[in-house]
GROMACS .gro file of C-alpha atoms in nm:
model
  307
    1MET     CA    1   1.690   1.857  -0.848
    2ARG     CA    2   1.890   1.765  -1.157
    3TYR     CA    3   1.744   1.511  -1.400
    4ASP     CA    4   1.932   1.365  -1.695
    5VAL     CA    5   1.747   1.137  -1.936
    6VAL     CA    6   1.932   0.938  -2.203
    7THR     CA    7   1.692   0.821  -2.474
    8ILE     CA    8   1.659   0.761  -2.846
    9PHE     CA    9   1.337   0.967  -2.837
   10PRO     CA   10   1.412   1.293  -2.652
   11GLU     CA   11   1.101   1.450  -2.810
   12TYR     CA   12   0.894   1.194  -2.620
   13LEU     CA   13   0.959   1.391  -2.302
   14GLU     CA   14   0.856   1.731  -2.437
   15PRO     CA   15   0.533   1.729  -2.225
   16LEU     CA   16   0.754   1.769  -1.919
   17LYS     CA   17   0.785   2.135  -2.015
   18LEU     CA   18   0.412   2.188  -1.953
   19SER     CA   19   0.192   2.265  -1.651
   20LEU     CA   20   0.329   2.282  -1.296
   21LEU     CA   21   0.636   2.079  -1.386
   22GLY     CA   22   0.722   2.334  -1.652
   23LYS     CA   23   0.681   2.610  -1.394
   24ALA     CA   24   0.910   2.423  -1.156
   25ARG     CA   25   1.174   2.427  -1.431
   26GLU     CA   26   1.120   2.801  -1.486
   27LYS     CA   27   1.166   2.862  -1.110
   28GLY     CA   28   1.494   2.673  -1.114
   29LEU     CA   29   1.363   2.400  -0.885
   30VAL     CA   30   1.426   2.139  -1.152
   31ASP     CA   31   1.701   2.112  -1.413
   32LEU     CA   32   1.595   1.863  -1.681
   33ARG     CA   33   1.848   1.766  -1.948
   34LEU     CA   34   1.771   1.531  -2.236
   35HIS     CA   35   2.040   1.337  -2.422
   36ASP     CA   36   1.987   1.172  -2.760
   37LEU     CA   37   2.156   0.832  -2.745
   38ARG     CA   38   2.209   0.837  -3.121
   39GLU     CA   39   2.447   1.131  -3.077
   40TYR     CA   40   2.693   0.883  -2.927
   41THR     CA   41   2.714   0.659  -3.233
   42PHE     CA   42   2.962   0.686  -3.522
   43ASP     CA   43   2.816   0.491  -3.810
   44ARG     CA   44   2.613   0.637  -4.094
   45HIS     CA   45   2.286   0.488  -3.968
   46ARG     CA   46   2.342   0.596  -3.605
   47THR     CA   47   2.284   0.238  -3.489
   48VAL     CA   48   2.207   0.182  -3.123
   49ASP     CA   49   2.105  -0.188  -3.131
   50ASP     CA   50   2.226  -0.525  -3.252
   51THR     CA   51   2.125  -0.893  -3.247
   52PRO     CA   52   2.156  -1.077  -2.914
   53TYR     CA   53   2.435  -1.324  -2.846
   54GLY     CA   54   2.291  -1.672  -2.806
   55GLY     CA   55   2.008  -1.599  -3.047
   56GLY     CA   56   1.650  -1.512  -2.974
   57ALA     CA   57   1.390  -1.261  -3.080
   58GLY     CA   58   1.435  -0.888  -3.075
   59MET     CA   59   1.737  -0.659  -3.059
   60VAL     CA   60   1.961  -0.546  -2.774
   61MET     CA   61   2.083  -0.191  -2.715
   62LYS     CA   62   2.457  -0.168  -2.771
   63ALA     CA   63   2.693  -0.097  -2.483
   64GLU     CA   64   2.924   0.172  -2.622
   65PRO     CA   65   2.664   0.443  -2.700
   66TRP     CA   66   2.532   0.406  -2.346
   67GLY     CA   67   2.881   0.411  -2.202
   68LEU     CA   68   2.972   0.732  -2.384
   69ALA     CA   69   2.644   0.902  -2.293
   70LEU     CA   70   2.677   0.813  -1.925
   71ASP     CA   71   3.042   0.923  -1.926
   72GLU     CA   72   2.929   1.268  -2.037
   73VAL     CA   73   2.644   1.284  -1.786
   74LEU     CA   74   2.877   1.183  -1.505
   75ALA     CA   75   3.136   1.443  -1.600
   76ALA     CA   76   2.875   1.719  -1.572
   77SER     CA   77   2.712   1.587  -1.254
   78PRO     CA   78   2.677   1.832  -0.962
   79LEU     CA   79   2.770   1.542  -0.733
   80LYS     CA   80   3.116   1.411  -0.665
   81VAL     CA   81   3.228   1.066  -0.773
   82ALA     CA   82   3.240   0.804  -0.498
   83THR     CA   83   3.528   0.840  -0.252
   84GLU     CA   84   3.694   0.600  -0.011
   85ASP     CA   85   3.433   0.673   0.257
   86ALA     CA   86   3.146   0.606   0.012
   87ALA     CA   87   3.023   0.329   0.241
   88GLU     CA   88   2.927   0.601   0.490
   89THR     CA   89   2.825   0.876   0.246
   90ASP     CA   90   2.758   0.759  -0.107
   91THR     CA   91   2.782   1.069  -0.325
   92ARG     CA   92   2.734   0.896  -0.658
   93PRO     CA   93   2.443   1.005  -0.881
   94LEU     CA   94   2.143   0.773  -0.886
   95LEU     CA   95   2.090   0.587  -1.213
   96ILE     CA   96   1.732   0.463  -1.251
   97VAL     CA   97   1.673   0.196  -1.514
   98PRO     CA   98   1.302   0.135  -1.588
   99SER     CA   99   1.263  -0.243  -1.585
  100PRO     CA  100   0.989  -0.500  -1.514
  101ALA     CA  101   1.249  -0.668  -1.293
  102GLY     CA  102   1.289  -0.364  -1.066
  103ALA     CA  103   1.130  -0.256  -0.739
  104VAL     CA  104   0.776  -0.128  -0.794
  105PHE     CA  105   0.751   0.250  -0.791
  106ASP     CA  106   0.508   0.391  -0.534
  107GLN     CA  107   0.444   0.709  -0.337
  108ALA     CA  108   0.685   0.611  -0.060
  109MET     CA  109   0.962   0.569  -0.317
  110ALA     CA  110   0.869   0.904  -0.473
  111TYR     CA  111   0.922   1.074  -0.137
  112GLU     CA  112   1.263   0.908  -0.099
  113LEU     CA  113   1.369   1.006  -0.451
  114ALA     CA  114   1.258   1.366  -0.394
  115GLU     CA  115   1.550   1.391  -0.150
  116GLU     CA  116   1.804   1.315  -0.422
  117LYS     CA  117   2.016   1.585  -0.588
  118HIS     CA  118   2.087   1.415  -0.921
  119ILE     CA  119   1.888   1.137  -1.088
  120VAL     CA  120   1.983   0.990  -1.424
  121PHE     CA  121   1.725   0.787  -1.617
  122ALA     CA  122   1.814   0.519  -1.871
  123PRO     CA  123   1.493   0.415  -2.048
  124ALA     CA  124   1.558   0.116  -2.269
  125ARG     CA  125   1.395   0.006  -2.594
  126TYR     CA  126   1.383  -0.327  -2.776
  127GLU     CA  127   1.489  -0.618  -2.550
  128GLY     CA  128   1.685  -0.395  -2.314
  129ILE     CA  129   2.039  -0.267  -2.260
  130ASP     CA  130   2.350  -0.485  -2.280
  131GLU     CA  131   2.386  -0.606  -1.919
  132ARG     CA  132   2.752  -0.506  -1.912
  133VAL     CA  133   2.649  -0.140  -1.914
  134LEU     CA  134   2.465  -0.181  -1.584
  135ASP     CA  135   2.755  -0.378  -1.433
  136TRP     CA  136   3.002  -0.108  -1.539
  137ALA     CA  137   2.776   0.178  -1.426
  138GLN     CA  138   2.780   0.056  -1.067
  139GLU     CA  139   3.135   0.186  -1.037
  140SER     CA  140   3.020   0.547  -1.072
  141PHE     CA  141   2.643   0.539  -1.015
  142ARG     CA  142   2.401   0.392  -0.767
  143VAL     CA  143   2.212   0.172  -1.011
  144MET     CA  144   1.843   0.118  -0.931
  145PRO     CA  145   1.609  -0.083  -1.156
  146VAL     CA  146   1.252   0.042  -1.105
  147SER     CA  147   0.923  -0.096  -1.235
  148LEU     CA  148   0.617   0.118  -1.299
  149GLY     CA  149   0.397  -0.191  -1.263
  150ASP     CA  150   0.350  -0.549  -1.368
  151TYR     CA  151   0.316  -0.490  -1.740
  152VAL     CA  152   0.544  -0.421  -2.035
  153LEU     CA  153   0.565  -0.102  -2.245
  154TYR     CA  154   0.725  -0.031  -2.581
  155GLY     CA  155   0.997   0.159  -2.399
  156GLY     CA  156   1.085   0.318  -2.067
  157GLU     CA  157   1.012   0.682  -2.156
  158VAL     CA  158   0.654   0.669  -2.029
  159ALA     CA  159   0.779   0.528  -1.699
  160VAL     CA  160   1.040   0.806  -1.676
  161MET     CA  161   0.776   1.075  -1.732
  162ALA     CA  162   0.553   0.927  -1.462
  163MET     CA  163   0.838   0.908  -1.212
  164ILE     CA  164   0.963   1.261  -1.283
  165GLU     CA  165   0.610   1.400  -1.233
  166ALA     CA  166   0.556   1.207  -0.910
  167ILE     CA  167   0.897   1.306  -0.770
  168THR     CA  168   0.896   1.671  -0.876
  169ARG     CA  169   0.559   1.755  -0.719
  170LEU     CA  170   0.709   1.657  -0.381
  171ILE     CA  171   0.993   1.908  -0.409
  172PRO     CA  172   0.923   2.213  -0.188
  173GLY     CA  173   0.784   2.496  -0.399
  174ALA     CA  174   0.684   2.276  -0.695
  175MET     CA  175   0.314   2.255  -0.600
  176GLY     CA  176   0.073   2.546  -0.631
  177ASN     CA  177  -0.089   2.451  -0.298
  178PRO     CA  178   0.141   2.241  -0.076
  179ALA     CA  179  -0.158   2.141   0.140
  180SER     CA  180  -0.278   1.925  -0.149
  181LEU     CA  181   0.003   1.680  -0.074
  182GLU     CA  182  -0.129   1.611   0.275
  183GLU     CA  183  -0.469   1.474   0.173
  184GLU     CA  184  -0.409   1.300  -0.158
  185SER     CA  185  -0.423   0.926  -0.215
  186HIS     CA  186  -0.136   0.713  -0.080
  187THR     CA  187   0.029   0.995   0.114
  188GLY     CA  188  -0.142   0.903   0.442
  189GLY     CA  189  -0.180   0.535   0.364
  190LEU     CA  190  -0.543   0.557   0.247
  191LEU     CA  191  -0.709   0.660  -0.078
  192GLU     CA  192  -0.837   1.016  -0.113
  193TYR     CA  193  -1.200   1.103  -0.042
  194PRO     CA  194  -1.432   1.205  -0.332
  195VAL     CA  195  -1.437   1.574  -0.422
  196TYR     CA  196  -1.708   1.805  -0.566
  197THR     CA  197  -1.740   2.159  -0.697
  198LYS     CA  198  -2.012   2.396  -0.822
  199PRO     CA  199  -2.296   2.366  -0.912
  200ALA     CA  200  -2.453   2.199  -0.610
  201VAL     CA  201  -2.690   2.004  -0.839
  202TRP     CA  202  -2.574   1.862  -1.171
  203ARG     CA  203  -2.799   1.645  -1.388
  204ASP     CA  204  -3.019   1.570  -1.088
  205ARG     CA  205  -2.718   1.461  -0.882
  206GLU     CA  206  -2.660   1.658  -0.563
  207VAL     CA  207  -2.342   1.729  -0.373
  208PRO     CA  208  -2.348   1.550  -0.033
  209GLU     CA  209  -2.537   1.777   0.205
  210VAL     CA  210  -2.269   1.772   0.472
  211LEU     CA  211  -2.026   1.951   0.239
  212LEU     CA  212  -2.268   2.245   0.218
  213SER     CA  213  -2.328   2.261   0.593
  214GLY     CA  214  -2.030   2.474   0.694
  215ASN     CA  215  -1.972   2.233   0.986
  216HIS     CA  216  -1.599   2.172   0.953
  217GLY     CA  217  -1.594   1.894   1.210
  218ALA     CA  218  -1.872   1.703   1.034
  219ILE     CA  219  -1.703   1.759   0.699
  220ALA     CA  220  -1.372   1.625   0.831
  221ARG     CA  221  -1.546   1.315   0.968
  222TRP     CA  222  -1.736   1.256   0.643
  223ARG     CA  223  -1.414   1.280   0.444
  224ARG     CA  224  -1.234   1.043   0.678
  225ASP     CA  225  -1.517   0.790   0.653
  226ARG     CA  226  -1.517   0.812   0.274
  227GLN     CA  227  -1.139   0.756   0.270
  228ILE     CA  228  -1.179   0.440   0.475
  229GLU     CA  229  -1.478   0.322   0.274
  230ARG     CA  230  -1.311   0.379  -0.063
  231THR     CA  231  -0.990   0.208   0.050
  232LEU     CA  232  -1.185  -0.089   0.183
  233GLU     CA  233  -1.371  -0.128  -0.146
  234ARG     CA  234  -1.088  -0.063  -0.390
  235ARG     CA  235  -0.758  -0.131  -0.213
  236PRO     CA  236  -0.810  -0.356   0.093
  237ASP     CA  237  -0.436  -0.430   0.084
  238LEU     CA  238  -0.370  -0.069   0.188
  239LEU     CA  239  -0.617  -0.103   0.474
  240GLU     CA  240  -0.439  -0.411   0.606
  241ALA     CA  241  -0.105  -0.230   0.601
  242TYR     CA  242  -0.237   0.082   0.775
  243PRO     CA  243  -0.077   0.139   1.122
  244VAL     CA  244  -0.327   0.015   1.380
  245GLU     CA  245  -0.242   0.291   1.627
  246GLN     CA  246  -0.371   0.551   1.381
  247TRP     CA  247  -0.730   0.422   1.393
  248ASP     CA  248  -0.940   0.626   1.637
  249LYS     CA  249  -1.262   0.507   1.803
  250LYS     CA  250  -1.481   0.648   1.527
  251ASP     CA  251  -1.266   0.480   1.263
  252ARG     CA  252  -1.302   0.146   1.443
  253ARG     CA  253  -1.677   0.185   1.479
  254PHE     CA  254  -1.711   0.274   1.111
  255LEU     CA  255  -1.508  -0.033   1.011
  256ALA     CA  256  -1.696  -0.261   1.251
  257GLU     CA  257  -2.023  -0.161   1.086
  258ARG     CA  258  -1.875  -0.294   0.762
  259GLY     CA  259  -1.760  -0.624   0.905
  260VAL     CA  260  -1.401  -0.527   0.979
  261HIS     CA  261  -1.301  -0.597   1.339
  262PHE     CA  262  -0.982  -0.544   1.533
  263ALA     CA  263  -0.825  -0.814   1.745
  264ASN     CA  264  -0.787  -0.727   2.114
  265PRO     CA  265  -0.412  -0.765   2.173
  266ALA     CA  266  -0.446  -0.825   2.548
  267LYS     CA  267  -0.704  -1.104   2.509
  268ALA     CA  268  -0.509  -1.256   2.221
  269ALA     CA  269  -0.197  -1.262   2.438
  270GLN     CA  270  -0.381  -1.431   2.726
  271LYS     CA  271  -0.531  -1.692   2.496
  272LYS     CA  272  -0.191  -1.771   2.349
  273ALA     CA  273  -0.032  -1.791   2.694
  274LYS     CA  274  -0.294  -2.044   2.809
  275LYS     CA  275  -0.243  -2.257   2.501
  276ASN     CA  276   0.138  -2.242   2.523
  277PRO     CA  277   0.233  -2.179   2.888
  278ALA     CA  278   0.586  -2.058   2.945
  279PRO     CA  279   0.817  -2.314   3.115
  280GLN     CA  280   0.876  -2.248   3.485
  281THR     CA  281   1.226  -2.206   3.621
  282ASP     CA  282   1.376  -2.258   3.964
  283THR     CA  283   1.457  -1.890   3.999
  284ALA     CA  284   1.207  -1.609   3.965
  285ALA     CA  285   0.843  -1.676   3.874
  286GLN     CA  286   0.726  -1.562   3.537
  287ALA     CA  287   0.546  -1.240   3.628
  288ASP     CA  288   0.467  -1.119   3.280
  289THR     CA  289   0.398  -1.390   3.024
  290ALA     CA  290   0.218  -1.180   2.764
  291PRO     CA  291   0.395  -1.241   2.433
  292GLN     CA  292   0.501  -0.941   2.228
  293GLY     CA  293   0.418  -0.862   1.870
  294GLU     CA  294   0.059  -0.984   1.850
  295SER     CA  295  -0.110  -0.865   1.531
  296THR     CA  296  -0.345  -0.570   1.579
  297GLN     CA  297  -0.425  -0.516   1.214
  298PRO     CA  298  -0.791  -0.516   1.107
  299ASP     CA  299  -0.925  -0.847   0.986
  300THR     CA  300  -1.025  -0.775   0.627
  301ALA     CA  301  -1.044  -1.135   0.511
  302GLN     CA  302  -1.422  -1.120   0.477
  303PRO     CA  303  -1.531  -0.754   0.485
  304GLU     CA  304  -1.892  -0.665   0.433
  305ALA     CA  305  -1.849  -0.357   0.218
  306ASN     CA  306  -2.203  -0.305   0.099
  307SER     CA  307  -2.223   0.068   0.043
   0.00000   0.00000   0.00000
């Protein structure tokens, strides 16, 4: 994976040289290149911003320094510039612009971005980048505004660091123990279960007995139940979006005990058919009137999560 980051504070991203991400760079799994936007200015003060047309508070990042910086990044890209058949295979580098107006970054997006070969980040400061830069960049880049969340930061560097960490750890070989990816929060659609380590008793608080039992089946069930319970309490929106076919009987029983019940799709279909009978025709009788697409998601409108 090749990352290029254009910023007025390249030192802000120095922590990316540390820990497992730093090791991924040493292994050659990641090529991270930082570009100081001020290097693409020509005045004595290395100015990268100016007042906005139309008035208003704040300053706007000037177009030409960004244009020159992106020209250089593009020239050194390991990917080819878009060709005539780009509609079928778009080979342009991906340009991510951290922005509150972008799609919200999540684990699913991280997995998609981990498949990329070259990602360029353009973290803005002040009131943002001259919009013409983004319009122009679409000729040579796939421009993608991305939001880290519904809040505003001083600049986009923090968002870039978070995205690079989340993406890099999904690249094969970048994690110390790849199995960790399978059980962590958001990967399977639910939050991760609580974890414990030695000693077994700490300040009069004991590790759950089942984890000391050596019964792997019981441990797996306990962890699954805690995942469901924690998701129900903290992120019920994730529970509602969880694929209904992935709930087993024990999952359903556990949820039912907490006031979360599943609709029976067959009964719901019959009830709907009785209320809105299908019109009869003069040809064949309607043999199968069960409507398709009935919701089978758990009803979490009023859960009783007292645990």
